[in-house]
PDB file of C-alpha atoms in Angstrom:
ATOM      1  CA  MET A  16      -8.149  16.458  22.725  1.00 43.00           C
ATOM      2  CA  LEU A  17      -6.904  17.319  19.219  1.00 42.00           C
ATOM      3  CA  ALA A  18      -3.259  17.172  20.344  1.00 47.00           C
ATOM      4  CA  TYR A  19      -3.706  13.666  21.762  1.00 49.00           C
ATOM      5  CA  MET A  20      -5.580  12.502  18.672  1.00 47.00           C
ATOM      6  CA  THR A  21      -2.739  13.647  16.444  1.00 56.00           C
ATOM      7  CA  TYR A  22      -0.412  11.197  18.188  1.00 64.00           C
ATOM      8  CA  ASP A  23      -2.908   8.415  17.525  1.00 71.00           C
ATOM      9  CA  VAL A  24      -3.195   9.414  13.863  1.00 76.00           C
ATOM     10  CA  SER A  25       0.606   9.714  13.556  1.00 82.00           C
ATOM     11  CA  THR A  26       0.970   6.211  14.985  1.00 85.00           C
ATOM     12  CA  VAL A  27      -1.580   4.793  12.524  1.00 86.00           C
ATOM     13  CA  LEU A  28       0.256   6.436   9.608  1.00 89.00           C
ATOM     14  CA  LEU A  29       3.572   5.111  10.907  1.00 92.00           C
ATOM     15  CA  LEU A  30       2.185   1.573  11.132  1.00 92.00           C
ATOM     16  CA  LEU A  31       0.982   1.831   7.516  1.00 94.00           C
ATOM     17  CA  VAL A  32       4.469   2.962   6.416  1.00 95.00           C
ATOM     18  CA  LEU A  33       6.029   0.028   8.278  1.00 96.00           C
ATOM     19  CA  LEU A  34       3.581  -2.432   6.724  1.00 96.00           C
ATOM     20  CA  VAL A  35       4.359  -1.215   3.200  1.00 96.00           C
ATOM     21  CA  ALA A  36       8.102  -1.264   3.964  1.00 96.00           C
ATOM     22  CA  ALA A  37       7.958  -4.825   5.313  1.00 95.00           C
ATOM     23  CA  ILE A  38       5.960  -6.128   2.344  1.00 96.00           C
ATOM     24  CA  THR A  39       8.241  -4.382  -0.151  1.00 95.00           C
ATOM     25  CA  ASP A  40      11.375  -5.636   1.603  1.00 93.00           C
ATOM     26  CA  LEU A  41      10.054  -9.203   1.690  1.00 91.00           C
ATOM     27  CA  ARG A  42       9.191  -9.123  -2.024  1.00 93.00           C
ATOM     28  CA  ARG A  43      12.025  -7.053  -3.514  1.00 91.00           C
ATOM     29  CA  HIS A  44      14.697  -6.921  -0.774  1.00 90.00           C
ATOM     30  CA  ARG A  45      14.554  -3.123  -0.971  1.00 92.00           C
ATOM     31  CA  VAL A  46      12.839  -0.306   0.881  1.00 94.00           C
ATOM     32  CA  PRO A  47      11.998   2.393  -1.681  1.00 95.00           C
ATOM     33  CA  ASN A  48      13.225   5.960  -1.305  1.00 95.00           C
ATOM     34  CA  TRP A  49       9.762   7.429  -1.810  1.00 96.00           C
ATOM     35  CA  LEU A  50       8.649   5.586   1.327  1.00 96.00           C
ATOM     36  CA  THR A  51      11.673   6.366   3.503  1.00 96.00           C
ATOM     37  CA  PHE A  52      11.907  10.019   2.495  1.00 96.00           C
ATOM     38  CA  GLY A  53       8.129  10.344   2.688  1.00 95.00           C
ATOM     39  CA  ALA A  54       8.184   9.020   6.255  1.00 95.00           C
ATOM     40  CA  PHE A  55      11.128  11.267   7.140  1.00 96.00           C
ATOM     41  CA  PHE A  56       9.689  14.524   5.811  1.00 96.00           C
ATOM     42  CA  GLY A  57       6.135  13.556   6.770  1.00 93.00           C
ATOM     43  CA  GLY A  58       7.268  12.982  10.356  1.00 92.00           C
ATOM     44  CA  ILE A  59       8.990  16.362  10.486  1.00 94.00           C
ATOM     45  CA  ILE A  60       5.922  18.100   9.045  1.00 92.00           C
ATOM     46  CA  LEU A  61       3.584  16.315  11.487  1.00 88.00           C
ATOM     47  CA  GLN A  62       5.776  17.132  14.467  1.00 89.00           C
ATOM     48  CA  ALA A  63       6.186  20.762  13.373  1.00 89.00           C
ATOM     49  CA  SER A  64       2.478  21.268  12.741  1.00 86.00           C
ATOM     50  CA  PHE A  65       1.459  19.783  16.095  1.00 83.00           C
ATOM     51  CA  ILE A  66       4.239  21.050  18.371  1.00 85.00           C
ATOM     52  CA  GLY A  67       6.004  23.812  16.409  1.00 87.00           C
ATOM     53  CA  TRP A  68       9.778  24.204  16.494  1.00 91.00           C
ATOM     54  CA  ASP A  69      10.013  21.821  19.449  1.00 91.00           C
ATOM     55  CA  GLY A  70       8.445  19.243  17.149  1.00 88.00           C
ATOM     56  CA  VAL A  71      11.198  19.726  14.575  1.00 93.00           C
ATOM     57  CA  THR A  72      13.771  19.160  17.315  1.00 94.00           C
ATOM     58  CA  THR A  73      11.879  16.065  18.476  1.00 93.00           C
ATOM     59  CA  ALA A  74      11.729  14.719  14.924  1.00 94.00           C
ATOM     60  CA  LEU A  75      15.391  15.331  14.177  1.00 96.00           C
ATOM     61  CA  SER A  76      16.563  13.831  17.481  1.00 96.00           C
ATOM     62  CA  GLY A  77      14.471  10.724  16.766  1.00 96.00           C
ATOM     63  CA  ALA A  78      15.921  10.461  13.260  1.00 96.00           C
ATOM     64  CA  GLY A  79      19.420  10.938  14.652  1.00 96.00           C
ATOM     65  CA  ILE A  80      19.162   8.149  17.207  1.00 96.00           C
ATOM     66  CA  GLY A  81      17.636   5.832  14.600  1.00 95.00           C
ATOM     67  CA  LEU A  82      20.551   6.464  12.263  1.00 95.00           C
ATOM     68  CA  LEU A  83      23.071   6.211  15.092  1.00 95.00           C
ATOM     69  CA  PHE A  84      21.880   2.691  15.874  1.00 94.00           C
ATOM     70  CA  LEU A  85      21.808   1.387  12.290  1.00 94.00           C
ATOM     71  CA  ILE A  86      24.439   3.310  10.332  1.00 93.00           C
ATOM     72  CA  PRO A  87      27.328   1.121  11.617  1.00 91.00           C
ATOM     73  CA  PHE A  88      25.567  -1.957  10.201  1.00 88.00           C
ATOM     74  CA  TYR A  89      25.051  -0.195   6.881  1.00 90.00           C
ATOM     75  CA  LEU A  90      28.691   0.926   6.716  1.00 90.00           C
ATOM     76  CA  THR A  91      29.922  -2.624   7.328  1.00 80.00           C
ATOM     77  CA  GLY A  92      27.571  -4.099   4.722  1.00 78.00           C
ATOM     78  CA  GLY A  93      25.220  -5.733   7.220  1.00 79.00           C
ATOM     79  CA  MET A  94      22.127  -3.961   5.888  1.00 87.00           C
ATOM     80  CA  GLY A  95      20.965  -1.716   3.088  1.00 89.00           C
ATOM     81  CA  ALA A  96      20.695   2.062   3.113  1.00 92.00           C
ATOM     82  CA  GLY A  97      16.904   1.767   2.908  1.00 93.00           C
ATOM     83  CA  ASP A  98      16.793   0.130   6.328  1.00 95.00           C
ATOM     84  CA  ALA A  99      18.780   2.948   7.943  1.00 95.00           C
ATOM     85  CA  LYS A 100      16.657   5.575   6.166  1.00 96.00           C
ATOM     86  CA  LEU A 101      13.480   3.799   7.275  1.00 96.00           C
ATOM     87  CA  MET A 102      14.656   3.892  10.902  1.00 97.00           C
ATOM     88  CA  ALA A 103      15.335   7.629  10.528  1.00 97.00           C
ATOM     89  CA  GLY A 104      11.814   8.089   9.159  1.00 96.00           C
ATOM     90  CA  VAL A 105      10.383   6.144  12.076  1.00 95.00           C
ATOM     91  CA  GLY A 106      12.401   8.376  14.395  1.00 95.00           C
ATOM     92  CA  THR A 107      10.879  11.576  13.049  1.00 95.00           C
ATOM     93  CA  VAL A 108       7.423  10.338  14.009  1.00 92.00           C
ATOM     94  CA  MET A 109       8.282   8.753  17.371  1.00 92.00           C
ATOM     95  CA  GLY A 110      10.992  10.973  18.826  1.00 91.00           C
ATOM     96  CA  PHE A 111      14.206  10.070  20.626  1.00 94.00           C
ATOM     97  CA  GLN A 112      13.242   7.664  23.414  1.00 93.00           C
ATOM     98  CA  VAL A 113      10.696   5.491  21.614  1.00 92.00           C
ATOM     99  CA  THR A 114      12.986   5.279  18.550  1.00 95.00           C
ATOM    100  CA  MET A 115      15.957   4.265  20.691  1.00 96.00           C
ATOM    101  CA  PHE A 116      13.966   1.334  22.075  1.00 96.00           C
ATOM    102  CA  ALA A 117      12.534   0.507  18.633  1.00 96.00           C
ATOM    103  CA  ALA A 118      16.013   0.283  17.091  1.00 96.00           C
ATOM    104  CA  ALA A 119      17.324  -1.830  19.977  1.00 96.00           C
ATOM    105  CA  PHE A 120      14.335  -4.192  19.776  1.00 97.00           C
ATOM    106  CA  ALA A 121      14.712  -4.408  15.976  1.00 96.00           C
ATOM    107  CA  LEU A 122      18.359  -5.426  16.288  1.00 95.00           C
ATOM    108  CA  CYS A 123      17.473  -8.029  18.932  1.00 95.00           C
ATOM    109  CA  LEU A 124      14.668  -9.460  16.783  1.00 95.00           C
ATOM    110  CA  ALA A 125      16.922  -9.648  13.720  1.00 92.00           C
ATOM    111  CA  GLY A 126      19.694 -11.329  15.699  1.00 88.00           C
ATOM    112  CA  LEU A 127      17.318 -13.839  17.239  1.00 92.00           C
ATOM    113  CA  TYR A 128      15.808 -14.645  13.840  1.00 89.00           C
ATOM    114  CA  ALA A 129      19.282 -15.112  12.341  1.00 84.00           C
ATOM    115  CA  LEU A 130      20.367 -17.445  15.157  1.00 87.00           C
ATOM    116  CA  ILE A 131      17.205 -19.517  14.773  1.00 88.00           C
ATOM    117  CA  LEU A 132      17.796 -19.858  11.014  1.00 84.00           C
ATOM    118  CA  ILE A 133      21.461 -20.765  11.536  1.00 82.00           C
ATOM    119  CA  CYS A 134      20.520 -23.464  14.052  1.00 85.00           C
ATOM    120  CA  MET A 135      17.664 -24.817  11.916  1.00 85.00           C
ATOM    121  CA  ARG A 136      19.955 -25.119   8.882  1.00 82.00           C
ATOM    122  CA  GLY A 137      22.679 -26.837  10.912  1.00 84.00           C
ATOM    123  CA  GLU A 138      25.211 -24.085  10.189  1.00 80.00           C
ATOM    124  CA  TRP A 139      26.118 -23.289  13.786  1.00 81.00           C
ATOM    125  CA  THR A 140      29.607 -24.816  13.570  1.00 81.00           C
ATOM    126  CA  SER A 141      30.577 -23.005  10.367  1.00 80.00           C
ATOM    127  CA  PHE A 142      29.090 -19.786  11.769  1.00 78.00           C
ATOM    128  CA  MET A 143      31.226 -20.040  14.926  1.00 82.00           C
ATOM    129  CA  GLN A 144      34.338 -20.968  12.914  1.00 80.00           C
ATOM    130  CA  ARG A 145      33.890 -17.953  10.655  1.00 78.00           C
ATOM    131  CA  TYR A 146      33.669 -15.606  13.643  1.00 76.00           C
ATOM    132  CA  ALA A 147      36.606 -17.279  15.393  1.00 83.00           C
ATOM    133  CA  VAL A 148      38.732 -16.574  12.312  1.00 79.00           C
ATOM    134  CA  ALA A 149      37.423 -13.002  12.195  1.00 79.00           C
ATOM    135  CA  MET A 150      38.311 -12.436  15.854  1.00 84.00           C
ATOM    136  CA  ARG A 151      41.763 -13.950  15.402  1.00 85.00           C
ATOM    137  CA  THR A 152      42.598 -11.995  12.230  1.00 85.00           C
ATOM    138  CA  LYS A 153      40.606  -8.860  13.178  1.00 80.00           C
ATOM    139  CA  HIS A 154      39.031  -8.866   9.708  1.00 78.00           C
ATOM    140  CA  TYR A 155      35.470  -9.627   8.710  1.00 70.00           C
ATOM    141  CA  VAL A 156      35.131 -12.967   6.953  1.00 69.00           C
ATOM    142  CA  THR A 157      32.517 -12.900   4.221  1.00 73.00           C
ATOM    143  CA  PRO A 158      30.076 -15.801   4.509  1.00 71.00           C
ATOM    144  CA  ASP A 159      29.692 -18.353   1.749  1.00 72.00           C
ATOM    145  CA  SER A 160      26.869 -17.340  -0.609  1.00 69.00           C
ATOM    146  CA  LYS A 161      25.259 -20.759  -0.059  1.00 74.00           C
ATOM    147  CA  SER A 162      25.047 -20.329   3.715  1.00 71.00           C
ATOM    148  CA  ILE A 163      22.144 -18.622   5.448  1.00 68.00           C
ATOM    149  CA  ALA A 164      24.485 -15.822   6.603  1.00 65.00           C
ATOM    150  CA  GLY A 165      25.160 -15.026   2.938  1.00 64.00           C
ATOM    151  CA  HIS A 166      21.498 -14.322   2.159  1.00 68.00           C
ATOM    152  CA  ARG A 167      19.771 -10.959   2.360  1.00 75.00           C
ATOM    153  CA  PHE A 168      17.546 -10.389   5.369  1.00 82.00           C
ATOM    154  CA  PRO A 169      14.410  -8.221   5.099  1.00 89.00           C
ATOM    155  CA  PHE A 170      15.378  -5.934   7.996  1.00 92.00           C
ATOM    156  CA  ALA A 171      12.289  -3.734   7.506  1.00 94.00           C
ATOM    157  CA  VAL A 172      10.321  -6.583   9.093  1.00 95.00           C
ATOM    158  CA  ALA A 173      12.548  -6.375  12.180  1.00 95.00           C
ATOM    159  CA  ILE A 174      12.164  -2.582  12.246  1.00 96.00           C
ATOM    160  CA  GLY A 175       8.391  -3.033  12.132  1.00 95.00           C
ATOM    161  CA  GLY A 176       8.494  -5.600  14.931  1.00 95.00           C
ATOM    162  CA  GLY A 177      10.855  -3.506  17.055  1.00 95.00           C
ATOM    163  CA  THR A 178       8.689  -0.441  16.551  1.00 94.00           C
ATOM    164  CA  LEU A 179       5.536  -2.321  17.543  1.00 93.00           C
ATOM    165  CA  ILE A 180       7.214  -3.588  20.715  1.00 94.00           C
ATOM    166  CA  SER A 181       8.481  -0.097  21.546  1.00 93.00           C
ATOM    167  CA  LEU A 182       5.076   1.489  20.920  1.00 89.00           C
ATOM    168  CA  TRP A 183       3.428  -1.150  23.086  1.00 88.00           C
ATOM    169  CA  TRP A 184       6.100  -0.685  25.775  1.00 90.00           C
ATOM    170  CA  HIS A 185       5.401   3.060  25.834  1.00 83.00           C
ATOM    171  CA  SER A 186       1.587   2.530  25.802  1.00 77.00           C
ATOM    172  CA  GLN A 187       1.151   4.162  22.403  1.00 74.00           C
ATOM    173  CA  LEU A 188      -0.901   1.378  20.815  1.00 69.00           C
ATOM    174  CA  GLU A 189      -4.058   2.015  22.826  1.00 68.00           C
ATOM    175  CA  PHE A 190      -5.488   4.627  20.416  1.00 59.00           C
ATOM    176  CA  TYR A 191      -7.816   5.766  23.186  1.00 58.00           C
ATOM    177  CA  HIS A 192      -8.468   9.250  21.812  1.00 57.00           C
ATOM    178  CA  LEU A 193      -8.888   8.121  18.211  1.00 56.00           C
ATOM    179  CA  THR A 194     -11.292   5.296  19.058  1.00 60.00           C
ATOM    180  CA  THR A 195     -13.223   7.593  21.420  1.00 63.00           C
ATOM    181  CA  GLN A 196     -13.591  10.218  18.689  1.00 60.00           C
ATOM    182  CA  ILE A 197     -14.671   7.615  16.119  1.00 64.00           C
ATOM    183  CA  GLY A 198     -17.207   6.238  18.634  1.00 67.00           C
ATOM    184  CA  TYR A 199     -18.644   9.720  19.215  1.00 64.00           C
ATOM    185  CA  GLN A 200     -18.841  10.321  15.475  1.00 66.00           C
ATOM    186  CA  LEU A 201     -20.596   7.006  14.840  1.00 68.00           C
ATOM    187  CA  LYS A 202     -23.119   7.777  17.600  1.00 72.00           C
ATOM    188  CA  ALA A 203     -23.725  11.231  16.083  1.00 71.00           C
ATOM    189  CA  TRP A 204     -24.301   9.731  12.643  1.00 74.00           C
ATOM    190  CA  GLY A 205     -26.570   7.081  14.142  1.00 71.00           C
ATOM    191  CA  GLY A 206     -28.571   9.779  15.929  1.00 58.00           C
ATOM    192  CA  ALA A 207     -28.923  11.691  12.659  1.00 54.00           C
ATOM    193  CA  GLY A 208     -30.488   8.657  10.987  1.00 49.00           C
ATOM    194  CA  LEU A 209     -27.540   7.757   8.798  1.00 46.00           C
TER     195      LEU A 209
END
């Protein structure tokens, strides 16, 4: 029972980290190091304390796949280092498979959001022209700072959304053991006259 509850508690803590990251990224366009490193080392410590050395392996493989998905976008200037570090922190808590899906869903959500903004602003033609030139010259063409593609995107929001979808997909948002334990505790307190 305790082992299953720890996954519920880990998921709750992860969701709190993602909420703080999303709010901070929306307000300041940055994900702070204390949050990303806290999630990273906290995930390793949680995994190690619940599963032992296998937990450390699980945490590091999750961090690795999270970085593998996002580091190319960081290296090409498509996102900040905080976003990649946040995905690594998410990976330490969730492990390889759930993180792989979370990163893929996050990239899809970000791409969909960007396409919607480009279409709503009427910048589809200039967007396509810029990429046609990039494909022809084999060099990235920097967008105009006035266009929507030239603005910063709070990618922590997409990471949060992708993680939620992945957790839901893998049935990790039910919190069955945690809610059962809280229900038992509330009944016990009620029986004691509290």
